[in-house]
Coordinates of C-alpha atoms in Angstrom, one line a residue:
Chain V
M15 CA 69.4 77.9 93.2
S16 CA 73.1 77.9 94.2
S17 CA 75.4 80.6 92.9
P18 CA 77.6 79.6 90.1
F19 CA 80.4 81.8 91.5
P20 CA 82.8 80.6 94.2
P21 CA 82.2 82.2 97.6
S22 CA 84.0 85.5 98.0
S23 CA 86.9 85.3 100.4
S24 CA 87.1 89.1 100.9
A25 CA 85.7 90.8 104.0
P26 CA 85.1 94.5 104.5
G27 CA 88.3 96.4 105.1
K28 CA 90.5 93.5 104.2
G29 CA 93.5 93.9 102.0
C30 CA 96.4 92.0 100.8
L31 CA 99.6 93.3 99.2
I32 CA 102.5 91.2 97.8
V33 CA 105.6 92.7 96.4
G34 CA 108.1 90.5 94.6
Q35 CA 111.0 90.9 92.2
S36 CA 110.5 90.7 88.5
P37 CA 113.0 88.9 86.2
Q38 CA 114.4 92.3 85.3
K39 CA 115.5 92.7 89.0
L40 CA 112.8 95.3 89.6
S41 CA 110.4 95.4 92.5
C42 CA 106.9 94.8 91.3
L43 CA 103.4 94.1 92.7
S44 CA 102.4 90.6 92.4
K45 CA 99.1 90.9 94.3
M46 CA 97.0 93.8 95.4
T47 CA 93.4 93.3 96.7
F48 CA 91.4 95.5 99.0
Q49 CA 87.8 96.1 100.0
Y50 CA 85.8 99.1 101.3
P51 CA 86.7 101.1 103.4
L52 CA 90.3 100.3 102.5
K53 CA 91.7 101.5 99.2
L54 CA 95.1 100.8 97.7
I55 CA 96.5 102.6 94.7
S56 CA 99.8 102.1 93.0
P57 CA 101.2 104.2 90.1
S58 CA 102.2 102.2 87.1
P59 CA 105.7 100.9 87.4
A60 CA 108.6 102.5 85.6
S61 CA 112.2 101.4 85.3
H62 CA 113.5 104.5 87.2
H63 CA 111.3 103.7 90.2
K64 CA 113.5 102.5 93.0
S65 CA 110.7 100.9 94.9
V66 CA 107.1 100.0 94.4
L67 CA 105.0 102.9 95.7
V68 CA 101.5 102.1 97.2
F69 CA 99.1 104.7 98.6
L70 CA 97.2 103.5 101.6
L71 CA 93.9 105.3 101.4
T72 CA 90.4 105.1 102.8
Y73 CA 87.2 106.2 101.2
G74 CA 86.5 109.8 102.3
G75 CA 90.0 110.2 103.7
G76 CA 89.3 108.6 107.0
L77 CA 87.7 105.8 109.0
V78 CA 84.2 106.1 110.3
G79 CA 83.5 104.9 113.9
G80 CA 83.5 101.1 113.9
D81 CA 85.5 100.6 110.6
Q82 CA 88.0 97.8 110.6
V83 CA 90.9 97.7 108.3
N84 CA 93.1 94.5 108.1
L85 CA 96.0 94.7 105.7
T86 CA 98.5 92.0 105.1
I87 CA 101.7 92.9 103.3
D88 CA 104.4 90.5 102.2
V89 CA 107.6 92.0 100.9
Q90 CA 109.3 89.1 99.2
K91 CA 113.0 88.5 98.7
A92 CA 115.1 91.4 97.5
S93 CA 112.2 93.7 96.7
K94 CA 111.4 97.2 98.0
L95 CA 108.1 98.7 98.9
S96 CA 107.2 102.3 100.0
I97 CA 103.8 103.1 101.5
A98 CA 102.5 106.7 101.7
T99 CA 99.1 108.3 102.3
Q100 CA 97.4 111.3 100.9
G101 CA 96.8 113.6 103.9
H102 CA 96.1 112.7 107.5
T103 CA 94.2 109.5 108.2
K104 CA 91.1 111.0 109.9
I105 CA 89.4 109.0 112.6
F106 CA 85.8 110.2 112.8
K107 CA 83.9 110.2 116.0
S108 CA 82.3 107.0 117.4
P109 CA 78.7 107.0 118.4
T110 CA 79.6 105.5 121.8
P111 CA 82.9 104.8 123.5
E112 CA 82.3 101.1 123.0
V113 CA 82.5 101.4 119.2
T114 CA 86.2 101.0 118.3
T115 CA 87.7 101.9 114.9
R116 CA 90.6 99.5 114.2
Q117 CA 93.5 99.3 111.8
N118 CA 95.6 96.2 111.7
L119 CA 98.7 95.8 109.7
H120 CA 100.6 92.5 109.4
V121 CA 103.9 92.8 107.5
T122 CA 106.4 90.1 106.5
I123 CA 109.7 91.4 105.3
E124 CA 111.9 88.7 103.7
S125 CA 115.6 88.5 103.4
G126 CA 117.2 91.4 101.5
S127 CA 113.9 93.3 101.1
A128 CA 112.9 96.6 102.6
L129 CA 109.8 98.5 103.6
C130 CA 109.5 102.2 104.0
L131 CA 106.3 103.3 105.7
L132 CA 106.3 107.0 106.0
P133 CA 102.6 108.1 106.2
D134 CA 100.9 111.3 107.3
P135 CA 99.9 111.4 110.9
V136 CA 96.7 109.8 112.2
Q137 CA 94.3 112.6 113.1
P138 CA 91.8 111.3 115.7
F139 CA 88.7 113.6 116.0
G140 CA 87.0 114.5 119.2
E141 CA 85.1 111.5 120.7
S142 CA 86.8 109.0 118.5
V143 CA 88.0 105.5 119.6
Y144 CA 90.9 104.1 117.7
E145 CA 93.1 101.1 118.0
Q146 CA 96.1 100.5 115.7
S147 CA 98.2 97.4 115.6
Q148 CA 101.2 97.1 113.3
V149 CA 103.2 93.9 113.5
F150 CA 106.3 93.4 111.5
T151 CA 108.1 90.1 111.1
I152 CA 111.5 90.8 109.6
H153 CA 114.1 88.5 108.4
E154 CA 117.6 89.1 109.8
K155 CA 118.6 90.7 106.5
G156 CA 115.3 92.6 105.9
S157 CA 115.0 96.3 106.5
L158 CA 112.2 98.5 108.0
C159 CA 111.6 102.2 108.3
L160 CA 108.4 102.9 110.1
L161 CA 107.0 106.2 111.1
D162 CA 103.9 106.2 113.3
W163 CA 102.6 109.5 114.5
V164 CA 99.4 110.9 115.9
S165 CA 98.1 114.5 116.1
A166 CA 95.9 116.3 118.6
G167 CA 92.9 116.3 116.2
R168 CA 91.3 119.2 114.4
T169 CA 93.2 121.9 116.2
A170 CA 91.7 124.6 113.9
R171 CA 88.3 123.6 115.5
G172 CA 89.8 123.8 119.0
E173 CA 90.3 120.1 119.4
D174 CA 93.2 119.2 121.6
W175 CA 93.6 115.5 122.3
D176 CA 89.8 115.3 122.7
F177 CA 89.3 111.7 121.6
W178 CA 88.0 109.1 123.9
R179 CA 90.7 106.6 123.3
W180 CA 93.7 106.1 121.1
S181 CA 96.1 103.2 121.3
G182 CA 99.0 102.3 119.0
R183 CA 101.0 99.1 119.0
N184 CA 104.1 98.5 117.0
E185 CA 105.8 95.2 117.2
V186 CA 109.0 94.0 115.5
W187 CA 109.7 90.3 115.4
M188 CA 112.8 88.8 113.9
S189 CA 112.7 85.5 112.0
T190 CA 115.9 83.7 111.1
D191 CA 114.4 80.8 109.2
E192 CA 110.9 79.4 108.6
Q193 CA 111.1 76.6 111.2
S194 CA 112.1 78.6 114.3
K195 CA 109.7 80.8 116.2
P196 CA 110.2 84.5 115.5
R197 CA 111.8 86.4 118.3
L198 CA 110.3 89.6 119.8
L199 CA 112.7 92.5 119.3
L200 CA 110.5 95.5 120.1
R201 CA 107.1 96.2 121.4
D202 CA 106.1 99.8 121.5
N203 CA 102.6 100.3 123.0
V204 CA 101.2 103.8 123.5
L205 CA 97.9 104.1 125.2
L206 CA 96.1 107.3 125.5
D207 CA 92.6 107.7 127.0
S208 CA 90.7 110.1 129.2
P209 CA 88.1 108.8 131.6
I210 CA 84.8 110.0 130.3
V211 CA 83.4 110.4 133.8
D212 CA 84.8 113.9 134.1
K213 CA 84.2 116.0 131.0
E214 CA 86.0 119.1 132.4
L215 CA 89.2 117.2 133.0
N216 CA 91.1 116.1 129.9
L217 CA 93.9 114.0 131.3
V218 CA 95.4 113.2 127.9
K219 CA 95.8 116.9 127.1
K220 CA 97.5 117.5 130.4
K221 CA 99.8 114.5 129.8
M222 CA 100.8 115.7 126.3
Q223 CA 102.3 118.9 127.8
G224 CA 101.4 121.2 124.9
L225 CA 102.6 118.9 122.1
E226 CA 100.4 118.8 119.1
V227 CA 102.0 115.8 117.5
F228 CA 103.8 112.8 118.9
G229 CA 105.6 110.2 116.8
T230 CA 107.8 107.2 116.8
L231 CA 110.3 106.3 114.1
V232 CA 111.6 102.7 114.1
L233 CA 114.6 101.7 112.0
R234 CA 116.0 98.3 111.5
G235 CA 118.2 96.5 108.9
P236 CA 121.0 97.1 106.5
H237 CA 119.1 99.5 104.2
V238 CA 118.4 102.0 106.9
E239 CA 121.6 101.5 108.9
S240 CA 123.2 104.7 107.8
L241 CA 120.1 106.8 108.7
A242 CA 119.9 105.2 112.1
A243 CA 123.6 106.0 112.7
F244 CA 123.1 109.5 111.5
I245 CA 120.2 110.2 113.9
L246 CA 122.0 108.6 116.8
K247 CA 125.0 110.8 116.1
E248 CA 122.8 113.9 115.9
F249 CA 121.2 113.0 119.2
A250 CA 124.6 112.6 120.9
A251 CA 125.6 116.0 119.4
L252 CA 122.6 117.9 120.9
P253 CA 123.7 120.8 123.0
R254 CA 123.5 120.0 126.7
I255 CA 120.4 121.2 128.5
G256 CA 121.2 123.9 131.1
A257 CA 124.7 124.5 129.8
R258 CA 125.9 128.1 129.8
D259 CA 128.0 129.9 127.4
F260 CA 131.2 130.9 129.2
R261 CA 132.8 132.5 126.1
S262 CA 133.8 136.1 126.2
Q263 CA 132.2 138.6 123.8
E264 CA 135.3 138.8 121.8
K265 CA 135.6 135.0 121.5
K266 CA 131.9 134.8 120.4
E267 CA 132.4 137.3 117.7
K268 CA 135.5 135.5 116.5
D269 CA 133.7 132.2 116.5
S270 CA 130.8 133.5 114.6
S271 CA 133.0 134.7 111.8
I272 CA 134.4 131.2 111.2
V273 CA 132.9 129.6 108.1
L274 CA 130.9 126.6 109.2
S275 CA 130.9 123.3 107.3
H276 CA 127.7 122.3 105.7
E277 CA 127.0 119.8 108.4
E278 CA 127.5 122.4 111.2
S279 CA 125.4 125.0 109.5
W280 CA 122.6 122.5 108.8
R281 CA 122.7 121.4 112.5
R282 CA 122.6 125.0 113.6
D283 CA 119.5 125.7 111.5
R284 CA 117.9 122.5 112.7
L285 CA 118.5 123.4 116.3
K286 CA 116.9 126.8 115.7
Q287 CA 113.9 125.0 114.2
E288 CA 113.7 122.6 117.1
A289 CA 113.6 125.6 119.5
R290 CA 111.1 127.5 117.4
D291 CA 108.6 124.6 117.0
G292 CA 109.2 123.1 120.4
V293 CA 110.5 119.8 119.0
M294 CA 111.6 117.4 121.7
W295 CA 113.2 114.1 120.8
S296 CA 115.2 111.2 121.9
A297 CA 116.9 108.3 120.2
A298 CA 117.9 105.0 121.5
K299 CA 119.1 101.6 120.3
V300 CA 116.7 98.9 121.4
R301 CA 117.8 95.3 120.7
G302 CA 119.1 96.0 117.2
C303 CA 116.4 98.5 116.3
T304 CA 116.8 102.2 116.5
V305 CA 113.8 104.0 118.1
I306 CA 113.3 107.7 117.8
K307 CA 110.5 109.3 119.7
F308 CA 109.6 112.9 119.1
G309 CA 107.0 115.5 119.9
A310 CA 106.4 119.0 118.5
R311 CA 104.1 121.9 119.3
T312 CA 102.8 121.9 115.7
V313 CA 102.2 119.1 113.2
E314 CA 104.0 121.1 110.6
G315 CA 107.0 121.6 113.0
G316 CA 107.1 117.8 113.5
R317 CA 106.9 117.2 109.8
V318 CA 109.7 119.7 109.0
W319 CA 111.9 118.2 111.6
I320 CA 111.5 114.5 110.7
G321 CA 111.6 115.3 107.0
G322 CA 114.7 117.4 107.5
M323 CA 116.5 114.6 109.3
I324 CA 115.7 112.0 106.7
K325 CA 116.4 114.2 103.7
E326 CA 119.7 115.6 105.1
E327 CA 121.0 112.1 105.6
G328 CA 119.9 111.2 102.0
S329 CA 120.1 107.4 102.0
M330 CA 116.3 106.9 102.0
V331 CA 115.9 108.8 98.7
Q332 CA 118.6 106.7 97.2
C333 CA 117.1 103.5 98.4
F334 CA 113.4 104.1 98.0
G335 CA 113.1 107.1 95.6
E336 CA 111.7 110.6 96.1
E337 CA 108.1 109.4 96.2
A338 CA 108.6 107.4 99.4
L339 CA 109.2 110.7 101.2
M340 CA 106.2 112.6 99.9
C341 CA 104.3 112.7 103.3
I342 CA 107.2 114.3 105.2
R343 CA 108.2 117.1 102.9
Chain C
M12 CA 93.9 98.8 150.5
S13 CA 90.3 98.4 149.4
A14 CA 88.3 95.4 150.6
N15 CA 87.5 93.9 147.2
L16 CA 91.1 93.8 146.1
D17 CA 92.4 92.5 149.4
S18 CA 90.3 89.6 150.3
S19 CA 92.9 87.1 151.5
P20 CA 95.1 89.3 153.6
S21 CA 92.0 90.9 155.3
R22 CA 90.8 87.4 156.1
E23 CA 94.2 86.6 157.6
A24 CA 94.0 89.8 159.6
V25 CA 90.6 88.9 160.9
R26 CA 91.9 85.4 161.9
D27 CA 94.8 87.0 163.8
E28 CA 92.4 89.4 165.5
I29 CA 90.3 86.5 166.6
Q30 CA 93.3 84.8 168.1
H31 CA 94.3 88.0 169.8
L32 CA 90.9 88.5 171.3
Q33 CA 90.7 84.9 172.5
R34 CA 94.0 85.3 174.3
R35 CA 92.8 88.5 175.9
L36 CA 89.7 86.7 177.0
R37 CA 91.7 84.0 178.6
E38 CA 93.9 86.5 180.4
A39 CA 90.9 88.4 181.6
E40 CA 89.3 85.2 182.9
A41 CA 92.5 84.3 184.7
R42 CA 92.6 87.7 186.3
L43 CA 89.0 87.4 187.4
R44 CA 89.7 84.1 189.1
G45 CA 92.6 85.7 190.9
T46 CA 94.9 82.7 190.3
T47 CA 97.6 84.8 188.8
S48 CA 99.2 87.9 190.2
S49 CA 99.4 91.0 188.0
Q50 CA 103.2 90.6 187.6
D51 CA 103.0 87.1 186.2
A52 CA 100.5 88.3 183.5
I53 CA 103.4 90.1 181.7
P54 CA 104.9 87.4 179.5
K55 CA 108.6 86.8 179.7
V56 CA 109.0 86.6 175.9
L57 CA 107.1 89.1 173.8
A58 CA 104.3 87.0 172.2
S59 CA 103.8 87.4 168.5
D60 CA 101.1 89.9 168.2
G61 CA 98.7 90.9 165.5
P62 CA 99.1 90.5 161.7
L63 CA 102.9 91.2 161.7
A64 CA 103.5 87.7 163.0
A65 CA 103.2 86.1 159.6
S66 CA 106.5 85.7 157.9
S67 CA 105.1 87.3 154.7
Q68 CA 104.6 90.5 156.7
H69 CA 108.2 90.3 157.8
Y70 CA 109.4 90.2 154.2
L71 CA 106.9 92.9 153.3
L72 CA 108.7 95.2 155.7
L73 CA 112.1 94.1 154.4
L74 CA 111.2 94.8 150.8
S75 CA 109.6 98.1 151.6
D76 CA 112.6 99.3 153.6
S77 CA 114.5 102.1 152.1
A78 CA 117.7 100.4 153.4
L79 CA 117.1 97.5 151.0
P80 CA 120.3 97.8 149.0
L81 CA 118.8 98.2 145.5
G82 CA 120.5 101.4 144.8
S83 CA 117.2 103.2 144.1
F84 CA 118.5 106.4 145.5
A85 CA 120.7 106.8 142.4
F86 CA 117.7 107.2 140.1
S87 CA 115.1 109.9 139.8
S88 CA 113.0 108.2 137.0
G89 CA 113.0 111.3 134.9
L90 CA 112.3 113.9 137.6
E91 CA 115.6 115.6 137.1
S92 CA 115.1 115.8 133.4
Y93 CA 111.5 116.9 133.9
L94 CA 112.7 119.8 136.0
A95 CA 115.2 120.9 133.4
H96 CA 112.7 120.7 130.6
T97 CA 109.8 122.5 132.3
R98 CA 111.5 125.1 134.4
P99 CA 110.0 127.5 135.7
K100 CA 106.6 125.9 135.3
S101 CA 107.6 122.5 136.9
S102 CA 105.1 121.1 139.3
F103 CA 106.0 118.1 141.5
P104 CA 102.4 116.9 142.1
D105 CA 101.9 116.8 138.3
F106 CA 105.1 114.9 137.8
L107 CA 104.3 112.5 140.6
D108 CA 100.9 111.8 139.0
F109 CA 102.5 111.2 135.5
S110 CA 105.3 109.1 136.9
L111 CA 102.9 106.9 139.0
S112 CA 100.6 106.1 136.1
S113 CA 103.4 105.7 133.6
Y114 CA 105.5 103.4 135.9
A115 CA 102.4 101.3 136.7
S116 CA 101.3 101.0 133.1
T117 CA 104.7 100.0 131.8
T118 CA 106.0 97.7 134.6
L119 CA 103.2 96.6 137.0
P120 CA 101.8 94.0 134.6
F121 CA 105.3 92.4 134.6
V122 CA 105.4 92.4 138.4
L123 CA 102.0 90.8 138.7
G124 CA 102.7 88.4 135.9
A125 CA 105.9 87.1 137.6
H126 CA 104.1 86.9 140.9
R127 CA 101.4 84.7 139.4
D128 CA 103.9 82.4 137.7
P129 CA 107.5 82.9 138.6
T130 CA 108.5 80.0 136.3
H131 CA 108.0 82.4 133.3
L132 CA 110.5 84.8 134.7
I133 CA 112.9 84.6 131.7
E134 CA 110.1 85.2 129.1
L135 CA 108.7 88.2 131.2
D136 CA 112.2 89.6 131.5
D137 CA 112.7 89.4 127.7
A138 CA 109.3 90.9 127.0
L139 CA 109.9 93.9 129.3
D140 CA 113.3 94.4 127.7
A141 CA 111.6 94.7 124.3
A142 CA 109.2 97.2 125.7
I143 CA 111.6 99.7 127.2
M144 CA 112.2 102.4 124.6
C145 CA 115.1 104.3 126.1
T146 CA 118.6 103.6 127.2
V147 CA 118.4 105.5 130.4
G148 CA 115.3 103.8 131.6
R149 CA 116.7 100.4 130.6
R150 CA 119.9 101.1 132.6
A151 CA 117.9 102.1 135.7
S152 CA 115.7 99.0 135.5
V153 CA 118.5 96.6 134.9
A154 CA 120.8 98.1 137.7
Q155 CA 118.1 97.7 140.3
G156 CA 117.0 94.3 139.0
R157 CA 120.5 92.9 139.2
A158 CA 120.9 94.4 142.7
L159 CA 117.7 92.6 143.8
L160 CA 118.9 89.3 142.3
S161 CA 122.1 89.7 144.3
I162 CA 120.1 90.4 147.5
W163 CA 118.1 87.3 146.8
D164 CA 121.2 85.2 146.2
R165 CA 123.3 86.4 149.1
S166 CA 120.7 87.3 151.7
F167 CA 117.2 86.0 151.2
A168 CA 117.7 82.7 149.6
E169 CA 118.7 80.9 152.7
A170 CA 116.0 82.5 154.9
R171 CA 113.2 81.7 152.6
P172 CA 109.9 80.6 154.3
A173 CA 109.3 76.9 154.7
G174 CA 106.3 76.8 152.5
S175 CA 108.0 78.2 149.4
S176 CA 108.1 75.9 146.4
L177 CA 111.4 74.5 145.4
D178 CA 111.1 74.8 141.6
V179 CA 110.5 78.5 141.8
V180 CA 113.7 78.8 143.8
T181 CA 115.6 76.8 141.3
C182 CA 114.0 78.9 138.6
L183 CA 115.6 82.0 140.2
K184 CA 118.9 80.2 140.4
D185 CA 118.8 79.3 136.7
F186 CA 117.9 82.9 135.9
A187 CA 121.0 84.1 137.8
L188 CA 123.2 81.5 136.0
Q189 CA 121.8 82.4 132.6
L190 CA 122.4 86.1 133.3
R191 CA 126.1 85.4 134.1
A192 CA 126.4 83.3 130.9
T193 CA 124.9 85.9 128.6
S194 CA 126.7 88.9 129.9
S195 CA 129.9 87.5 128.7
A196 CA 128.6 86.7 125.2
V197 CA 126.5 89.7 124.0
S198 CA 124.9 89.2 120.6
S199 CA 123.7 92.0 118.4
A200 CA 120.1 91.2 119.1
G201 CA 120.8 91.8 122.8
P202 CA 121.0 89.3 125.6
V203 CA 118.0 87.1 126.4
V204 CA 118.3 87.6 130.2
S205 CA 118.8 91.2 131.3
A206 CA 117.4 91.1 134.9
H207 CA 114.9 93.9 134.9
L208 CA 113.5 95.0 138.3
A209 CA 109.8 94.5 137.7
P210 CA 109.6 90.7 137.0
L211 CA 112.3 89.9 139.5
F212 CA 110.4 91.8 142.2
G213 CA 107.3 89.9 141.5
A214 CA 109.1 86.5 141.5
V215 CA 111.0 87.3 144.8
A216 CA 107.8 88.6 146.5
S217 CA 106.0 85.5 145.4
I218 CA 108.6 83.2 146.9
L219 CA 108.5 85.2 150.1
G220 CA 104.8 84.5 150.4
M221 CA 103.5 88.0 149.8
S222 CA 100.1 88.4 148.3
P223 CA 99.8 90.0 144.8
Q224 CA 98.1 93.0 146.4
Q225 CA 100.9 93.5 148.9
T226 CA 103.5 93.0 146.1
A227 CA 101.9 95.6 143.8
Y228 CA 101.4 98.1 146.6
V229 CA 105.0 97.8 147.9
F230 CA 106.4 98.0 144.4
M231 CA 104.5 101.2 143.7
L232 CA 105.1 102.7 147.1
S233 CA 108.9 102.1 146.7
H234 CA 108.7 104.0 143.4
V235 CA 107.0 106.9 145.1
K236 CA 109.5 106.8 148.0
A237 CA 112.4 106.9 145.6
L238 CA 110.9 109.9 143.7
L239 CA 110.3 111.8 146.9
S240 CA 113.8 111.1 148.1
A241 CA 115.1 112.3 144.8
A242 CA 112.9 115.4 145.1
V243 CA 114.3 116.2 148.5
R244 CA 117.9 115.8 147.2
A245 CA 117.1 117.9 144.2
S246 CA 116.0 120.7 146.6
I247 CA 112.4 120.8 145.5
F248 CA 111.2 120.7 149.1
G249 CA 112.4 119.6 152.5
P250 CA 112.2 116.2 154.1
Y251 CA 109.1 117.1 156.2
H252 CA 107.2 118.2 153.1
G253 CA 108.4 114.9 151.5
Q254 CA 106.9 112.9 154.3
K255 CA 103.7 115.0 154.1
V256 CA 103.3 114.1 150.4
L257 CA 104.1 110.4 151.2
A258 CA 101.5 110.3 153.9
S259 CA 98.9 112.1 151.9
T260 CA 95.7 110.4 150.8
D261 CA 96.5 111.6 147.2
V262 CA 99.5 109.3 147.1
Q263 CA 97.5 106.4 148.6
K264 CA 94.6 107.0 146.1
G265 CA 97.1 107.4 143.3
I266 CA 98.8 104.1 144.0
Q267 CA 95.4 102.3 144.4
R268 CA 94.1 103.8 141.2
A269 CA 97.2 102.7 139.3
I270 CA 97.0 99.2 140.7
T271 CA 93.3 98.9 139.9
R272 CA 93.9 100.0 136.4
E273 CA 96.7 97.5 135.7
W274 CA 95.4 94.6 137.8
N275 CA 94.1 92.7 134.8
T276 CA 96.4 94.1 132.1
K277 CA 98.1 91.4 130.1
V278 CA 101.9 91.7 129.7
E279 CA 101.4 92.1 125.9
D280 CA 99.1 95.1 126.5
A281 CA 101.3 96.9 128.9
G282 CA 102.3 100.2 127.4
Q283 CA 103.2 103.9 127.9
I284 CA 100.3 106.1 128.9
V285 CA 102.4 109.2 129.3
P286 CA 104.4 109.4 126.0
V287 CA 106.3 112.5 127.1
M288 CA 107.8 110.5 129.9
D289 CA 109.9 108.5 127.4
L290 CA 111.2 111.8 126.0
W291 CA 112.1 113.2 129.5
I292 CA 113.8 110.0 130.6
G293 CA 115.5 109.5 127.2
R294 CA 116.9 113.1 127.3
H295 CA 118.3 112.8 130.7
E296 CA 121.7 112.1 129.2
M297 CA 121.5 115.6 127.5
L298 CA 121.6 117.4 130.8
Y299 CA 124.6 119.5 131.4
S300 CA 124.8 118.7 135.1
R301 CA 123.3 115.6 136.7
I302 CA 123.0 114.3 140.2
F303 CA 121.1 111.2 139.3
N304 CA 121.5 108.3 136.9
S305 CA 118.1 108.6 135.4

């Protein structure tokens, strides 16, 4: 006997998310489907929410070896979406190096809309194999704020970049209209693997130079323009490496008694934090996108640093609401 | 170069060797018959000898020459910044290792891609431009790429080997024209043609008849030579030690390993395998005193 129900179109790990604009000019979810091991949760909408908040979750807080997650997101005209996670996305160990855990994200950002993706870092356990691909197709007037970061694993258990393989791909394509082919603006691939032939020699650990977390922040579009400009300005204002202080003792004392502006004192405190937590970062403009790469000696140090930058500038809270920033505070 | 990677040049070398041996056999037979005196046996004009006779080998030597005016001496590929960031624990062998694998993983697929099909030069150039994440690295790549394009235009184009295909040559010409056209009208999304070193090197080497193996090896070796030259000028060690490192089996194996790893990597899959390298190169601008441009 044939089933009276139509065949299911959902596959394991598949999800779809569409955000549109309601007649009241509020962003609202128009579709949200997902299947194990992927889980999406969205708090009920309220008029004071500046963007739709969706939690990107997985059952058990992580992906077991071989899990595949495929999420498609469409942020329709003039709507805003924020995506957060609840804690690190754990990547559990794979039975063999051939079993790959995958997470694919396809996002379309239409004209005037904005996506803020500020998750917790991915935490690959020892002997895990992980591939992540995030492809964003943005309309000329769409905005994107993307944070992608990875940690050294369970450092409390002595793990230090002990996975078998980790690869992350972030692509930004720009579309002007529906007919023409999207143009590649940015392709940021990071590939980390250690050859398993030699167990004693962990090449990834050596390459990471004592960093416990490494991340990339990509900014593009009108909604994040002021944040991008702020970070580029802070990068240009970094003290020169290897510079010496030629001031006399008297001059130093005189200078230290001057009351600093808020900006200057914030910068001074941030520089202290950077030195304390071994934060190393650089920022650059790449074909209309602003790319910030950073590493820190502790995950917490990295979180404090990136959170501090975004909060100090302030436009993200105004645009997406406090909730969007919950993973970095 | 290993035998499996290098099948066609080694076959060429064997053919040359056979010719060489045949000639020696003829000479020896002539001597045996006593028809020629020993003085006449010395040829008036130096006969082309061994594998260096082929024109591709000639261009191989030109492209690997440190006098090739690419301006590579102005760049340290992050070495200067690495030293400033890791002092006093800096280790040149470590950096060389990082730099070799990082340079190969980010650029070698583009060299090989352009060598395989030089007609896709513009697309490859655009894709590489999208994949360079720092201003300093982009500047270094573009400066050397433009220099190579000028060398091609002004010096190599007329001397190209007879066998080279014409549409590839016109492709390079188009590329140069488009570069000039875009540099005057810069859009916010960035120019389509930026003339990065890697794809241009592959295309030029392909026209000059070099094999993909030779191209990859020379490309990587030039990088090592530029690094060592920078290290000598940054007073890490002296020129003799520099040559010692350059001649070492470590460097040979390192280059070979990097080439083997990237041999089949698609352009879309090229990526950074030493993430800290982007930080070091990107932070070069933050150094108080600099002797290099990258």
